[in-house]
JSON list of C-alpha atoms in Angstrom, two decimals:
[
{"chain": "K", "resi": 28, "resn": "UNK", "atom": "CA", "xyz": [83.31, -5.91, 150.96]},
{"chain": "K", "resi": 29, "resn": "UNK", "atom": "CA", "xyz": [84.46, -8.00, 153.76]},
{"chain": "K", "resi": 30, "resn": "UNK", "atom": "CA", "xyz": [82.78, -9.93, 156.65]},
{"chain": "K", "resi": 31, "resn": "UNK", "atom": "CA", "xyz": [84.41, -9.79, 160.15]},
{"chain": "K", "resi": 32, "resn": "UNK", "atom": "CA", "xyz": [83.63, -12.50, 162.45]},
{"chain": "K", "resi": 33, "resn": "UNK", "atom": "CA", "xyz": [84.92, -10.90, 166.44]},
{"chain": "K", "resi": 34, "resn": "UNK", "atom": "CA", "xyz": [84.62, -13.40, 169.01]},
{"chain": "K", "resi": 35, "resn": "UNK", "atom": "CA", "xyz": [85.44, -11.25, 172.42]},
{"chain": "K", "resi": 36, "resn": "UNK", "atom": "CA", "xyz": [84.81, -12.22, 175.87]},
{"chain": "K", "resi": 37, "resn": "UNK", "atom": "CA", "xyz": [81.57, -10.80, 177.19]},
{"chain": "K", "resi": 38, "resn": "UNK", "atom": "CA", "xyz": [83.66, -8.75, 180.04]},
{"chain": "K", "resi": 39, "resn": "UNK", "atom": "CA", "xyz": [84.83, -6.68, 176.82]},
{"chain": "K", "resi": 40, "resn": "UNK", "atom": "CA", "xyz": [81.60, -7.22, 174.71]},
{"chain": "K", "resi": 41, "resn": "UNK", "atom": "CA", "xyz": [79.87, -3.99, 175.66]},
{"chain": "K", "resi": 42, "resn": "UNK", "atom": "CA", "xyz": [82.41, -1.15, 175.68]},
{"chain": "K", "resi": 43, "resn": "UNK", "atom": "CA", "xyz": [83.32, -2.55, 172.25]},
{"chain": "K", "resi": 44, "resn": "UNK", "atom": "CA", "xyz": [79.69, -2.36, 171.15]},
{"chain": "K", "resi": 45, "resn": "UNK", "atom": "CA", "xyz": [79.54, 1.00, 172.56]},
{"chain": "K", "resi": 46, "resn": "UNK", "atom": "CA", "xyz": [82.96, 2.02, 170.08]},
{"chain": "K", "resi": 47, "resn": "UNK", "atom": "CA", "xyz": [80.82, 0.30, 167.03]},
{"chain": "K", "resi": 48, "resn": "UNK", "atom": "CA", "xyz": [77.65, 2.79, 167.73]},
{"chain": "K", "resi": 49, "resn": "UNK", "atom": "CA", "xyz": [79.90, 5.37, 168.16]},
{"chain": "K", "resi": 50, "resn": "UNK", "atom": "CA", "xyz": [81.88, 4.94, 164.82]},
{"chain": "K", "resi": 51, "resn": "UNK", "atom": "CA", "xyz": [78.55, 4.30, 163.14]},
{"chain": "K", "resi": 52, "resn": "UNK", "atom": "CA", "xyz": [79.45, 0.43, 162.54]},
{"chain": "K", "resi": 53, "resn": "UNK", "atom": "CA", "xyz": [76.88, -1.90, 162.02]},
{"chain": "K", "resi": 54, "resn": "UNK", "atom": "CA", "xyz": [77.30, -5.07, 164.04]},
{"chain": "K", "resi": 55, "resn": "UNK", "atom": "CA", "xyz": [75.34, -8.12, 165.15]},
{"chain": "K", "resi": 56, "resn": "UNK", "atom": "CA", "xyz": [75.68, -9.06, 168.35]},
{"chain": "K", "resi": 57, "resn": "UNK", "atom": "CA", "xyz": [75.21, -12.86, 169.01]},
{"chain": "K", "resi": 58, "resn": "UNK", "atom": "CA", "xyz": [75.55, -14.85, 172.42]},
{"chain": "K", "resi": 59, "resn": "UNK", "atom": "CA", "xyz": [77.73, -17.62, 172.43]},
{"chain": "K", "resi": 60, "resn": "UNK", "atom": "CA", "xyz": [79.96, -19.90, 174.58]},
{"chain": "K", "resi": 61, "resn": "UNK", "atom": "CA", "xyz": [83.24, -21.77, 173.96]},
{"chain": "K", "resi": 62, "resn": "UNK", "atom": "CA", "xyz": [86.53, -22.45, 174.00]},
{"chain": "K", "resi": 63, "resn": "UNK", "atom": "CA", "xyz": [88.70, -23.94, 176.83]},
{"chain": "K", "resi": 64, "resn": "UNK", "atom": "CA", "xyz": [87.29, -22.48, 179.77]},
{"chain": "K", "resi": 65, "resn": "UNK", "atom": "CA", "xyz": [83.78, -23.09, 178.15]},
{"chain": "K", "resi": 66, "resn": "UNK", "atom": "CA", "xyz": [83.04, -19.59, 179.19]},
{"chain": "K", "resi": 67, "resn": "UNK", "atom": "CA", "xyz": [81.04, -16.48, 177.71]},
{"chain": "K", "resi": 68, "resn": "UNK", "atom": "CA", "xyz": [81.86, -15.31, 174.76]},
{"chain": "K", "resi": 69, "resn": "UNK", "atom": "CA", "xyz": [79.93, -12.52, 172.51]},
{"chain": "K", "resi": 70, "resn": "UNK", "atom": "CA", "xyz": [80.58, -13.11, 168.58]},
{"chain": "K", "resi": 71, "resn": "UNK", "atom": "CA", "xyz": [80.30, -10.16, 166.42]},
{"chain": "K", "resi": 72, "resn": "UNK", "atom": "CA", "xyz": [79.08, -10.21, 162.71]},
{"chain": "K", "resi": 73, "resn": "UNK", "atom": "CA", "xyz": [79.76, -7.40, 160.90]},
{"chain": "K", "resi": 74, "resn": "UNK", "atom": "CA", "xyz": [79.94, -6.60, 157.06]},
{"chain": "K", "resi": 75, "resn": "UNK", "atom": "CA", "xyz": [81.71, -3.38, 156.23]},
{"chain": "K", "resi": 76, "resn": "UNK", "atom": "CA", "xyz": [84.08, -1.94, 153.27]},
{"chain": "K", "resi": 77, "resn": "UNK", "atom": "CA", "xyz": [87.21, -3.00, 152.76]},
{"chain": "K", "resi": 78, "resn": "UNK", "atom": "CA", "xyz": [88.77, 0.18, 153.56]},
{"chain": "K", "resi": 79, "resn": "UNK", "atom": "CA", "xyz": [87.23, 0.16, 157.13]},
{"chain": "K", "resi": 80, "resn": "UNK", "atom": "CA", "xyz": [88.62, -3.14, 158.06]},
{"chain": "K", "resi": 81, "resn": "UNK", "atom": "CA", "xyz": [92.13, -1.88, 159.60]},
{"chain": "K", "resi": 82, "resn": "UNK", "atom": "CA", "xyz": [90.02, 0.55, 161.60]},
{"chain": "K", "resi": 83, "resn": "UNK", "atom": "CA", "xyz": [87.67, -1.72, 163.21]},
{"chain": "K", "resi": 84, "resn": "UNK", "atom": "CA", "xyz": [90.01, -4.50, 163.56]},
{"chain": "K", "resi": 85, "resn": "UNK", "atom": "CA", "xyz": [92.71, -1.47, 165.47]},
{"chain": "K", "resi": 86, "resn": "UNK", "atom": "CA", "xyz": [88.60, -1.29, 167.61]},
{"chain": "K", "resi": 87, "resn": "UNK", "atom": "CA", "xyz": [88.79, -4.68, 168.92]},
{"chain": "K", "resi": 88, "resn": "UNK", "atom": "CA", "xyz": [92.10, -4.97, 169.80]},
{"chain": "K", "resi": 89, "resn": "UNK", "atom": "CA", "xyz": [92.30, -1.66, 172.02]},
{"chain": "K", "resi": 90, "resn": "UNK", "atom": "CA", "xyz": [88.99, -3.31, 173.47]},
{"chain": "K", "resi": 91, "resn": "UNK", "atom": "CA", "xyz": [89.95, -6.85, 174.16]},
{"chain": "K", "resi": 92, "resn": "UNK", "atom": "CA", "xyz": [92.26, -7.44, 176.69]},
{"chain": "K", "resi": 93, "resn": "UNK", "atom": "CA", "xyz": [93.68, -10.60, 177.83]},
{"chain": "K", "resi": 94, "resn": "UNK", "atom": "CA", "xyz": [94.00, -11.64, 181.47]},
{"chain": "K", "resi": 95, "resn": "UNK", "atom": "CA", "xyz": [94.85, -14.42, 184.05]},
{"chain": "K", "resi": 96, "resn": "UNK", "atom": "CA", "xyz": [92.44, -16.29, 185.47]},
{"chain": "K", "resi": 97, "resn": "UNK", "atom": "CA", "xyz": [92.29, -19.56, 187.66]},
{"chain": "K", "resi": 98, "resn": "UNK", "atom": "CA", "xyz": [90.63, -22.81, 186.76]},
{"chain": "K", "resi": 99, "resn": "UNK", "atom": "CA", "xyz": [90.65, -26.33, 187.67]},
{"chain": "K", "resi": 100, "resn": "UNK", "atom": "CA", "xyz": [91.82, -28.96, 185.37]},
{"chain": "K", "resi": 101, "resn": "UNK", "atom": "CA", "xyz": [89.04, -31.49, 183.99]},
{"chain": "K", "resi": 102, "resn": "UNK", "atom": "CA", "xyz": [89.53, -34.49, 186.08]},
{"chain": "K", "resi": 103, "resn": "UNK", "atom": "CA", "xyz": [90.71, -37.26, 183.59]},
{"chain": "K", "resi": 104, "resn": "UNK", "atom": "CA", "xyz": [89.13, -40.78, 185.08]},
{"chain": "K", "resi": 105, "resn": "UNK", "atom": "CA", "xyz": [91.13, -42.86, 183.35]},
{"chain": "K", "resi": 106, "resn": "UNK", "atom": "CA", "xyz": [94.50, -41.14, 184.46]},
{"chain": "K", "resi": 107, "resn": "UNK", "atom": "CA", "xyz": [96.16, -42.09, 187.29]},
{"chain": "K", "resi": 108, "resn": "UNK", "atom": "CA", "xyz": [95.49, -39.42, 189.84]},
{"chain": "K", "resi": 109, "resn": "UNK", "atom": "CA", "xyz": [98.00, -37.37, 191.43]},
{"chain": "K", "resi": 110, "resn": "UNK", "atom": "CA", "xyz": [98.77, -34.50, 193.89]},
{"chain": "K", "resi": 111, "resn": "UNK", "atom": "CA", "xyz": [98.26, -31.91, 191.46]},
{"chain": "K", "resi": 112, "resn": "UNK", "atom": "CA", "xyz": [95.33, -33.10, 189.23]},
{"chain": "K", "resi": 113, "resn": "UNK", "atom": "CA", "xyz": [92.44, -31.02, 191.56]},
{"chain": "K", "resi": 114, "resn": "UNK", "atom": "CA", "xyz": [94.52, -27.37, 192.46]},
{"chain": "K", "resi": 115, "resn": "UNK", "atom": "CA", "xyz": [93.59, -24.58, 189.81]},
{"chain": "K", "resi": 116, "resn": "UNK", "atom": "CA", "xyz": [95.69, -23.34, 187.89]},
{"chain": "K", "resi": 117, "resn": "UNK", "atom": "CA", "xyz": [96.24, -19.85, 186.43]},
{"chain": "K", "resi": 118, "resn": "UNK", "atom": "CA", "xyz": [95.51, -19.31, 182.43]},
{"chain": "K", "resi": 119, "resn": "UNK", "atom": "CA", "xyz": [95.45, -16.75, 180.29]},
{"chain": "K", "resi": 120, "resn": "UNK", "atom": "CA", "xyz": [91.57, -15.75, 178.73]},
{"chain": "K", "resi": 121, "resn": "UNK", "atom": "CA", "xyz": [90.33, -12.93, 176.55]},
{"chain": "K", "resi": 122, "resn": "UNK", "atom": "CA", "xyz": [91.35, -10.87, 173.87]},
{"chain": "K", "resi": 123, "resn": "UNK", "atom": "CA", "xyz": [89.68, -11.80, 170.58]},
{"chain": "K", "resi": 124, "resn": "UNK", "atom": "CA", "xyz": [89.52, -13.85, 167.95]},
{"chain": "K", "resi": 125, "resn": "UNK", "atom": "CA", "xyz": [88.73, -12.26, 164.44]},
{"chain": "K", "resi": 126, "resn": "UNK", "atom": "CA", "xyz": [87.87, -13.91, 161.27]},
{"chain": "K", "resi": 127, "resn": "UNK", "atom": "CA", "xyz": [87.98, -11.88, 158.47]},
{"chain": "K", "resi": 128, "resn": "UNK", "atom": "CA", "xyz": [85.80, -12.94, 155.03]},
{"chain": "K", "resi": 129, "resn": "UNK", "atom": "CA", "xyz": [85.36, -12.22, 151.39]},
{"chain": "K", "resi": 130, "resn": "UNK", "atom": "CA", "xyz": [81.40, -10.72, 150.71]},
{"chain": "K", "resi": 131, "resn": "UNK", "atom": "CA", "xyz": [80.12, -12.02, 147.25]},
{"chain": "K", "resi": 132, "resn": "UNK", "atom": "CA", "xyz": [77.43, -9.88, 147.77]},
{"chain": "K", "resi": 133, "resn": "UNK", "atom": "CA", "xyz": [75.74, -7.98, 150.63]},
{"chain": "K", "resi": 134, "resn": "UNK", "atom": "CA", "xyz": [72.15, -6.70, 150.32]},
{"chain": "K", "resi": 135, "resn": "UNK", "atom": "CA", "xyz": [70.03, -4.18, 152.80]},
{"chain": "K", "resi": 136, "resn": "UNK", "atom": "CA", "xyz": [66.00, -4.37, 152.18]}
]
């Protein structure tokens, strides 16, 4: 038994929800924000069998797709400020990150 931890970005959050229900995958769907861009993220717990982990982890990565986006640098105060410090600049967000953990034991009441 096995404990997936999906952290997607919320533009991919629902179609990838939708492929769970679909596949009769039992997910919790939690609300979160993070990383760099400190933007919306939706984190998925889900405890399944070992032998379903290749197919939901082959789920989120046809679901989560990375793309460029601009953003504008933190201004740093105690930097000496330049011509470039306030222009965005283009980065690369989504995809997912995926955690993937041993279950002890799992119970349903």
């Amino acid at each position: 038994m096995k404990l997936l931890i999906a952290i997607v970005q919320d533009k991919d959050a629902n179609r990838l929800s939708n492929q769970f229900i679909d596949n009769d995958i039992r997910a919790t769907r939690l609300s979160t924000t993070g990383g760099f861009l400190k933007s919306g993220n939706t984190t998925f717990m889900i405890g399944l069998e070992d032998e379903r982990v290749d197919e939901v982890l082959d789920m989120i990565k046809a679901a989560s797709h990375t793309r460029q986006q601009f953003m504008t640098p933190p201004v740093n105060l105690d930097a000496q400020l330049d011509s470039t410090s306030s222009y965005p600049v283009e980065v690369q967000v989504g995809g997912a990150t995926v955690f993937v953990l041993p279950v002890d034991q799992f119970h349903r009441f």
